Amino acid sequence: MGDFSTLNHVSIRNGRADRMLPSIVGPVRAQEEFLPADWRLAQGMSSVPVKVTIPGPVTIADTNSDQFYGDRKELCKDLARALNVEILRCVKAGVKHIQLDEPAFSRYPRACVSWGCETLDMCLEGVPPEVHTQVHICTRA
């Protein structure tokens, strides 16, 4: 559960930036769907397939203040479960192209290898093979 009214000062991006961020104050769970409606609107204005782009669990965790879990891996697993619900909602709506953005992977390579890739798999669990999925990882030069 997120608290956008209480912001906390947090060092993010592996110490590269300091920000005032919303807090995670309870278990992360999927709520009301939101991406399928946005996709339908965008797809209705396009003659070509529209891709849905979603931040990944490690990147979301890196841009929030965890006041509940105290364990980044467990937080990311719950984020992945919630993202999976929304991704499957997108698939049900007809989305054929889904991209997960995980720039935080380049900042936390040990976490990526240890459990980060597992959370990406969790995000995409149940997505049929005819839906094109990809992961974008960008880095600073």
Short mmCIF file of N, CA and C in Angstrom, two decimals:
data_model
loop_
_atom_site.label_atom_id
_atom_site.label_comp_id
_atom_site.label_asym_id
_atom_site.label_seq_id
_atom_site.Cartn_x
_atom_site.Cartn_y
_atom_site.Cartn_z
N MET A 1 0.85 -1.17 0.00
CA MET A 1 0.00 0.00 0.00
C MET A 1 0.89 1.23 0.00
N GLY A 2 0.56 2.18 -0.86
CA GLY A 2 1.37 3.38 -0.98
C GLY A 2 0.75 4.57 -0.27
N ASP A 3 1.60 5.44 0.22
CA ASP A 3 1.18 6.68 0.86
C ASP A 3 1.85 7.82 0.11
N PHE A 4 1.08 8.50 -0.72
CA PHE A 4 1.62 9.59 -1.52
C PHE A 4 1.55 10.92 -0.78
N SER A 5 0.92 10.95 0.39
CA SER A 5 0.83 12.19 1.15
C SER A 5 2.01 12.37 2.10
N THR A 6 2.68 11.27 2.45
CA THR A 6 3.84 11.34 3.32
C THR A 6 5.09 11.04 2.49
N LEU A 7 5.89 12.06 2.27
CA LEU A 7 7.10 11.89 1.49
C LEU A 7 8.30 11.78 2.43
N ASN A 8 9.25 10.94 2.05
CA ASN A 8 10.47 10.75 2.84
C ASN A 8 11.68 11.06 1.98
N HIS A 9 12.69 11.63 2.61
CA HIS A 9 13.95 11.91 1.91
C HIS A 9 14.71 10.59 1.78
N VAL A 10 15.02 10.23 0.52
CA VAL A 10 15.66 8.94 0.24
C VAL A 10 16.79 9.15 -0.76
N SER A 11 17.89 8.46 -0.55
CA SER A 11 18.97 8.41 -1.53
C SER A 11 18.64 7.26 -2.49
N ILE A 12 18.56 7.58 -3.78
CA ILE A 12 18.18 6.57 -4.77
C ILE A 12 19.26 6.43 -5.83
N ARG A 13 19.03 5.50 -6.75
CA ARG A 13 19.92 5.27 -7.88
C ARG A 13 21.34 4.98 -7.40
N ASN A 14 21.39 4.12 -6.36
CA ASN A 14 22.68 3.69 -5.82
C ASN A 14 23.50 4.89 -5.34
N GLY A 15 22.80 5.84 -4.71
CA GLY A 15 23.45 7.02 -4.15
C GLY A 15 23.67 8.17 -5.12
N ARG A 16 23.16 8.07 -6.34
CA ARG A 16 23.39 9.12 -7.33
C ARG A 16 22.46 10.32 -7.18
N ALA A 17 21.35 10.14 -6.44
CA ALA A 17 20.39 11.23 -6.31
C ALA A 17 19.66 11.13 -4.98
N ASP A 18 19.24 12.28 -4.48
CA ASP A 18 18.41 12.35 -3.28
C ASP A 18 17.06 12.93 -3.68
N ARG A 19 15.99 12.30 -3.21
CA ARG A 19 14.65 12.72 -3.59
C ARG A 19 13.70 12.59 -2.40
N MET A 20 12.59 13.33 -2.49
CA MET A 20 11.47 13.15 -1.58
C MET A 20 10.52 12.18 -2.29
N LEU A 21 10.32 11.01 -1.69
CA LEU A 21 9.57 9.95 -2.36
C LEU A 21 8.37 9.50 -1.55
N PRO A 22 7.33 8.98 -2.25
CA PRO A 22 6.19 8.41 -1.54
C PRO A 22 6.62 7.16 -0.78
N SER A 23 5.81 6.80 0.20
CA SER A 23 6.15 5.69 1.09
C SER A 23 5.31 4.45 0.81
N ILE A 24 5.94 3.31 0.98
CA ILE A 24 5.21 2.04 1.00
C ILE A 24 5.00 1.71 2.47
N VAL A 25 3.73 1.70 2.89
CA VAL A 25 3.40 1.58 4.32
C VAL A 25 2.61 0.31 4.65
N GLY A 26 2.40 -0.54 3.66
CA GLY A 26 1.67 -1.78 3.87
C GLY A 26 1.94 -2.71 2.70
N PRO A 27 1.34 -3.89 2.72
CA PRO A 27 1.58 -4.85 1.64
C PRO A 27 1.15 -4.30 0.28
N VAL A 28 1.98 -4.53 -0.72
CA VAL A 28 1.66 -4.10 -2.09
C VAL A 28 0.75 -5.14 -2.71
N ARG A 29 -0.38 -4.69 -3.21
CA ARG A 29 -1.35 -5.56 -3.87
C ARG A 29 -1.92 -4.82 -5.07
N ALA A 30 -2.34 -5.56 -6.08
CA ALA A 30 -3.00 -4.95 -7.23
C ALA A 30 -4.31 -4.33 -6.77
N GLN A 31 -4.63 -3.19 -7.34
CA GLN A 31 -5.87 -2.48 -7.03
C GLN A 31 -6.72 -2.46 -8.30
N GLU A 32 -7.44 -1.38 -8.50
CA GLU A 32 -8.27 -1.26 -9.70
C GLU A 32 -7.38 -1.19 -10.93
N GLU A 33 -7.86 -1.77 -12.02
CA GLU A 33 -7.06 -1.72 -13.25
C GLU A 33 -6.95 -0.29 -13.75
N PHE A 34 -5.82 -0.01 -14.40
CA PHE A 34 -5.61 1.33 -14.92
C PHE A 34 -4.99 1.33 -16.32
N LEU A 35 -4.09 0.44 -16.62
CA LEU A 35 -3.42 0.46 -17.92
C LEU A 35 -4.30 0.07 -19.11
N PRO A 36 -5.19 -0.90 -18.99
CA PRO A 36 -6.00 -1.25 -20.16
C PRO A 36 -6.81 -0.08 -20.73
N ALA A 37 -7.35 0.77 -19.88
CA ALA A 37 -8.12 1.92 -20.38
C ALA A 37 -7.23 2.89 -21.14
N ASP A 38 -6.03 3.14 -20.61
CA ASP A 38 -5.09 4.03 -21.31
C ASP A 38 -4.68 3.42 -22.65
N TRP A 39 -4.43 2.11 -22.65
CA TRP A 39 -4.04 1.44 -23.89
C TRP A 39 -5.17 1.52 -24.92
N ARG A 40 -6.41 1.25 -24.49
CA ARG A 40 -7.54 1.31 -25.42
C ARG A 40 -7.65 2.70 -26.06
N LEU A 41 -7.47 3.73 -25.26
CA LEU A 41 -7.53 5.10 -25.77
C LEU A 41 -6.43 5.32 -26.81
N ALA A 42 -5.20 4.95 -26.46
CA ALA A 42 -4.07 5.13 -27.40
C ALA A 42 -4.25 4.27 -28.65
N GLN A 43 -4.67 3.02 -28.47
CA GLN A 43 -4.83 2.12 -29.61
C GLN A 43 -5.93 2.62 -30.54
N GLY A 44 -6.96 3.24 -29.97
CA GLY A 44 -8.04 3.79 -30.77
C GLY A 44 -7.60 4.94 -31.66
N MET A 45 -6.47 5.55 -31.36
CA MET A 45 -5.95 6.66 -32.15
C MET A 45 -4.84 6.24 -33.10
N SER A 46 -4.52 4.95 -33.11
CA SER A 46 -3.39 4.48 -33.91
C SER A 46 -3.82 3.39 -34.87
N SER A 47 -3.17 3.38 -36.02
CA SER A 47 -3.43 2.32 -37.00
C SER A 47 -2.44 1.17 -36.87
N VAL A 48 -1.48 1.31 -35.97
CA VAL A 48 -0.49 0.26 -35.72
C VAL A 48 -0.58 -0.16 -34.25
N PRO A 49 -0.11 -1.35 -33.92
CA PRO A 49 -0.18 -1.80 -32.53
C PRO A 49 0.56 -0.86 -31.57
N VAL A 50 -0.06 -0.59 -30.44
CA VAL A 50 0.52 0.27 -29.41
C VAL A 50 1.11 -0.61 -28.31
N LYS A 51 2.35 -0.31 -27.94
CA LYS A 51 3.05 -1.04 -26.89
C LYS A 51 2.73 -0.43 -25.53
N VAL A 52 2.54 -1.29 -24.53
CA VAL A 52 2.40 -0.85 -23.15
C VAL A 52 3.77 -0.96 -22.49
N THR A 53 4.20 0.11 -21.86
CA THR A 53 5.48 0.14 -21.16
C THR A 53 5.21 0.33 -19.67
N ILE A 54 5.84 -0.52 -18.86
CA ILE A 54 5.59 -0.55 -17.43
C ILE A 54 6.93 -0.58 -16.69
N PRO A 55 7.10 0.24 -15.65
CA PRO A 55 8.32 0.12 -14.87
C PRO A 55 8.35 -1.23 -14.14
N GLY A 56 9.53 -1.81 -14.04
CA GLY A 56 9.67 -3.10 -13.37
C GLY A 56 9.75 -2.96 -11.86
N PRO A 57 9.67 -4.08 -11.16
CA PRO A 57 9.63 -4.05 -9.69
C PRO A 57 10.87 -3.46 -9.03
N VAL A 58 12.05 -3.72 -9.57
CA VAL A 58 13.27 -3.18 -8.95
C VAL A 58 13.32 -1.67 -9.10
N THR A 59 12.91 -1.18 -10.26
CA THR A 59 12.88 0.26 -10.50
C THR A 59 11.81 0.93 -9.64
N ILE A 60 10.65 0.32 -9.50
CA ILE A 60 9.61 0.89 -8.63
C ILE A 60 10.10 0.94 -7.19
N ALA A 61 10.71 -0.15 -6.74
CA ALA A 61 11.23 -0.18 -5.36
C ALA A 61 12.28 0.89 -5.14
N ASP A 62 13.06 1.17 -6.17
CA ASP A 62 14.14 2.15 -6.06
C ASP A 62 13.63 3.58 -6.04
N THR A 63 12.37 3.78 -6.37
CA THR A 63 11.82 5.14 -6.41
C THR A 63 10.67 5.32 -5.42
N ASN A 64 10.71 4.55 -4.35
CA ASN A 64 9.77 4.68 -3.25
C ASN A 64 10.52 4.54 -1.94
N SER A 65 9.91 4.96 -0.86
CA SER A 65 10.49 4.82 0.46
C SER A 65 9.81 3.65 1.16
N ASP A 66 10.55 2.56 1.33
CA ASP A 66 9.98 1.37 1.97
C ASP A 66 9.92 1.56 3.48
N GLN A 67 8.71 1.72 3.98
CA GLN A 67 8.48 1.86 5.42
C GLN A 67 7.77 0.64 5.99
N PHE A 68 7.70 -0.44 5.19
CA PHE A 68 6.94 -1.62 5.62
C PHE A 68 7.76 -2.90 5.54
N TYR A 69 8.34 -3.21 4.41
CA TYR A 69 8.97 -4.51 4.18
C TYR A 69 10.32 -4.65 4.88
N GLY A 70 11.19 -3.70 4.69
CA GLY A 70 12.54 -3.82 5.24
C GLY A 70 13.38 -4.88 4.53
N ASP A 71 12.89 -5.39 3.43
CA ASP A 71 13.57 -6.43 2.65
C ASP A 71 13.23 -6.18 1.18
N ARG A 72 14.21 -5.64 0.45
CA ARG A 72 13.95 -5.24 -0.94
C ARG A 72 13.48 -6.42 -1.79
N LYS A 73 14.03 -7.60 -1.59
CA LYS A 73 13.62 -8.76 -2.39
C LYS A 73 12.14 -9.06 -2.18
N GLU A 74 11.68 -9.07 -0.95
CA GLU A 74 10.26 -9.35 -0.68
C GLU A 74 9.36 -8.25 -1.22
N LEU A 75 9.79 -7.01 -1.09
CA LEU A 75 9.04 -5.89 -1.67
C LEU A 75 8.92 -6.09 -3.18
N CYS A 76 10.03 -6.41 -3.83
CA CYS A 76 10.01 -6.59 -5.29
C CYS A 76 9.14 -7.76 -5.71
N LYS A 77 9.12 -8.81 -4.92
CA LYS A 77 8.25 -9.95 -5.25
C LYS A 77 6.78 -9.54 -5.20
N ASP A 78 6.39 -8.78 -4.17
CA ASP A 78 5.00 -8.32 -4.11
C ASP A 78 4.70 -7.33 -5.23
N LEU A 79 5.65 -6.46 -5.55
CA LEU A 79 5.46 -5.56 -6.69
C LEU A 79 5.27 -6.37 -7.97
N ALA A 80 6.07 -7.42 -8.15
CA ALA A 80 5.96 -8.26 -9.35
C ALA A 80 4.59 -8.93 -9.42
N ARG A 81 4.09 -9.39 -8.30
CA ARG A 81 2.76 -10.02 -8.29
C ARG A 81 1.68 -9.00 -8.70
N ALA A 82 1.78 -7.79 -8.18
CA ALA A 82 0.80 -6.75 -8.52
C ALA A 82 0.93 -6.36 -9.99
N LEU A 83 2.16 -6.23 -10.47
CA LEU A 83 2.37 -5.92 -11.88
C LEU A 83 1.83 -7.02 -12.78
N ASN A 84 2.00 -8.27 -12.37
CA ASN A 84 1.50 -9.39 -13.16
C ASN A 84 -0.02 -9.30 -13.33
N VAL A 85 -0.72 -8.92 -12.29
CA VAL A 85 -2.18 -8.77 -12.39
C VAL A 85 -2.52 -7.73 -13.46
N GLU A 86 -1.82 -6.60 -13.43
CA GLU A 86 -2.10 -5.54 -14.39
C GLU A 86 -1.68 -5.94 -15.80
N ILE A 87 -0.57 -6.65 -15.92
CA ILE A 87 -0.12 -7.11 -17.23
C ILE A 87 -1.13 -8.09 -17.82
N LEU A 88 -1.63 -9.00 -17.01
CA LEU A 88 -2.64 -9.94 -17.51
C LEU A 88 -3.94 -9.23 -17.87
N ARG A 89 -4.26 -8.17 -17.18
CA ARG A 89 -5.42 -7.35 -17.56
C ARG A 89 -5.19 -6.73 -18.93
N CYS A 90 -3.98 -6.28 -19.19
CA CYS A 90 -3.63 -5.72 -20.50
C CYS A 90 -3.77 -6.78 -21.59
N VAL A 91 -3.27 -7.97 -21.31
CA VAL A 91 -3.36 -9.06 -22.29
C VAL A 91 -4.82 -9.35 -22.59
N LYS A 92 -5.64 -9.41 -21.56
CA LYS A 92 -7.07 -9.68 -21.74
C LYS A 92 -7.73 -8.58 -22.59
N ALA A 93 -7.23 -7.34 -22.46
CA ALA A 93 -7.78 -6.22 -23.23
C ALA A 93 -7.34 -6.25 -24.68
N GLY A 94 -6.29 -7.05 -24.98
CA GLY A 94 -5.83 -7.16 -26.36
C GLY A 94 -4.42 -6.67 -26.64
N VAL A 95 -3.72 -6.24 -25.62
CA VAL A 95 -2.34 -5.76 -25.81
C VAL A 95 -1.48 -6.90 -26.34
N LYS A 96 -0.68 -6.60 -27.36
CA LYS A 96 0.20 -7.61 -27.98
C LYS A 96 1.67 -7.29 -27.80
N HIS A 97 1.99 -6.11 -27.25
CA HIS A 97 3.39 -5.70 -27.05
C HIS A 97 3.53 -5.08 -25.66
N ILE A 98 4.36 -5.70 -24.83
CA ILE A 98 4.56 -5.23 -23.45
C ILE A 98 6.05 -5.09 -23.19
N GLN A 99 6.43 -3.94 -22.65
CA GLN A 99 7.83 -3.69 -22.30
C GLN A 99 7.93 -3.37 -20.82
N LEU A 100 8.81 -4.08 -20.13
CA LEU A 100 9.14 -3.76 -18.75
C LEU A 100 10.43 -2.94 -18.76
N ASP A 101 10.40 -1.80 -18.09
CA ASP A 101 11.59 -0.96 -17.98
C ASP A 101 12.26 -1.21 -16.63
N GLU A 102 13.52 -1.60 -16.67
CA GLU A 102 14.28 -1.86 -15.44
C GLU A 102 15.64 -1.18 -15.46
N PRO A 103 15.68 0.16 -15.52
CA PRO A 103 16.97 0.82 -15.47
C PRO A 103 17.72 0.56 -14.17
N ALA A 104 17.00 0.26 -13.10
CA ALA A 104 17.67 -0.01 -11.82
C ALA A 104 18.53 -1.28 -11.87
N PHE A 105 18.27 -2.16 -12.82
CA PHE A 105 19.10 -3.37 -12.95
C PHE A 105 20.57 -3.01 -13.14
N SER A 106 20.83 -1.95 -13.90
CA SER A 106 22.22 -1.59 -14.16
C SER A 106 22.88 -1.00 -12.91
N ARG A 107 22.10 -0.55 -11.96
CA ARG A 107 22.65 0.02 -10.74
C ARG A 107 22.82 -1.01 -9.62
N TYR A 108 22.11 -2.11 -9.73
CA TYR A 108 22.15 -3.15 -8.70
C TYR A 108 22.40 -4.51 -9.35
N PRO A 109 23.55 -4.71 -9.96
CA PRO A 109 23.78 -5.96 -10.71
C PRO A 109 23.72 -7.22 -9.84
N ARG A 110 24.17 -7.14 -8.60
CA ARG A 110 24.11 -8.34 -7.74
C ARG A 110 22.68 -8.74 -7.44
N ALA A 111 21.84 -7.76 -7.17
CA ALA A 111 20.42 -8.05 -6.93
C ALA A 111 19.78 -8.60 -8.20
N CYS A 112 20.16 -8.03 -9.33
CA CYS A 112 19.63 -8.50 -10.61
C CYS A 112 19.92 -9.98 -10.79
N VAL A 113 21.16 -10.37 -10.57
CA VAL A 113 21.55 -11.77 -10.75
C VAL A 113 20.93 -12.65 -9.67
N SER A 114 20.93 -12.17 -8.43
CA SER A 114 20.47 -12.98 -7.31
C SER A 114 18.96 -13.24 -7.35
N TRP A 115 18.16 -12.19 -7.56
CA TRP A 115 16.71 -12.37 -7.53
C TRP A 115 15.93 -11.45 -8.47
N GLY A 116 16.58 -10.47 -9.07
CA GLY A 116 15.88 -9.52 -9.93
C GLY A 116 15.26 -10.15 -11.16
N CYS A 117 16.00 -11.06 -11.80
CA CYS A 117 15.46 -11.73 -12.99
C CYS A 117 14.24 -12.58 -12.62
N GLU A 118 14.26 -13.14 -11.43
CA GLU A 118 13.10 -13.91 -10.95
C GLU A 118 11.86 -13.02 -10.87
N THR A 119 12.04 -11.77 -10.41
CA THR A 119 10.87 -10.89 -10.32
C THR A 119 10.35 -10.51 -11.70
N LEU A 120 11.23 -10.42 -12.69
CA LEU A 120 10.75 -10.18 -14.06
C LEU A 120 9.92 -11.35 -14.55
N ASP A 121 10.42 -12.56 -14.29
CA ASP A 121 9.64 -13.75 -14.66
C ASP A 121 8.28 -13.74 -13.99
N MET A 122 8.23 -13.32 -12.73
CA MET A 122 6.96 -13.26 -12.00
C MET A 122 6.01 -12.26 -12.67
N CYS A 123 6.54 -11.13 -13.13
CA CYS A 123 5.71 -10.13 -13.81
C CYS A 123 5.04 -10.71 -15.05
N LEU A 124 5.74 -11.58 -15.74
CA LEU A 124 5.26 -12.08 -17.03
C LEU A 124 4.63 -13.46 -16.95
N GLU A 125 4.45 -13.98 -15.76
CA GLU A 125 3.85 -15.31 -15.61
C GLU A 125 2.44 -15.33 -16.20
N GLY A 126 2.18 -16.30 -17.04
CA GLY A 126 0.85 -16.46 -17.63
C GLY A 126 0.64 -15.67 -18.91
N VAL A 127 1.62 -14.89 -19.33
CA VAL A 127 1.49 -14.14 -20.58
C VAL A 127 1.68 -15.11 -21.74
N PRO A 128 0.72 -15.20 -22.65
CA PRO A 128 0.84 -16.18 -23.73
C PRO A 128 1.96 -15.82 -24.70
N PRO A 129 2.52 -16.82 -25.38
CA PRO A 129 3.66 -16.60 -26.26
C PRO A 129 3.38 -15.67 -27.44
N GLU A 130 2.13 -15.52 -27.83
CA GLU A 130 1.84 -14.62 -28.95
C GLU A 130 1.93 -13.14 -28.56
N VAL A 131 2.04 -12.85 -27.27
CA VAL A 131 2.25 -11.48 -26.81
C VAL A 131 3.76 -11.24 -26.76
N HIS A 132 4.21 -10.22 -27.44
CA HIS A 132 5.64 -9.90 -27.51
C HIS A 132 6.03 -9.14 -26.24
N THR A 133 7.02 -9.67 -25.53
CA THR A 133 7.50 -9.01 -24.32
C THR A 133 8.97 -8.68 -24.46
N GLN A 134 9.35 -7.61 -23.81
CA GLN A 134 10.75 -7.22 -23.81
C GLN A 134 11.07 -6.47 -22.53
N VAL A 135 12.35 -6.42 -22.22
CA VAL A 135 12.84 -5.69 -21.06
C VAL A 135 13.82 -4.64 -21.56
N HIS A 136 13.66 -3.43 -21.08
CA HIS A 136 14.58 -2.34 -21.42
C HIS A 136 15.42 -2.01 -20.20
N ILE A 137 16.73 -2.09 -20.37
CA ILE A 137 17.66 -1.73 -19.32
C ILE A 137 18.59 -0.67 -19.89
N CYS A 138 18.50 0.55 -19.39
CA CYS A 138 19.39 1.58 -19.91
C CYS A 138 20.45 1.88 -18.86
N THR A 139 21.54 2.45 -19.31
CA THR A 139 22.64 2.77 -18.40
C THR A 139 23.14 4.17 -18.68
N ARG A 140 23.86 4.68 -17.74
CA ARG A 140 24.53 5.97 -17.94
C ARG A 140 25.87 5.70 -18.61
N ALA A 141 26.21 6.56 -19.53
CA ALA A 141 27.51 6.41 -20.21
C ALA A 141 28.64 6.89 -19.31
#
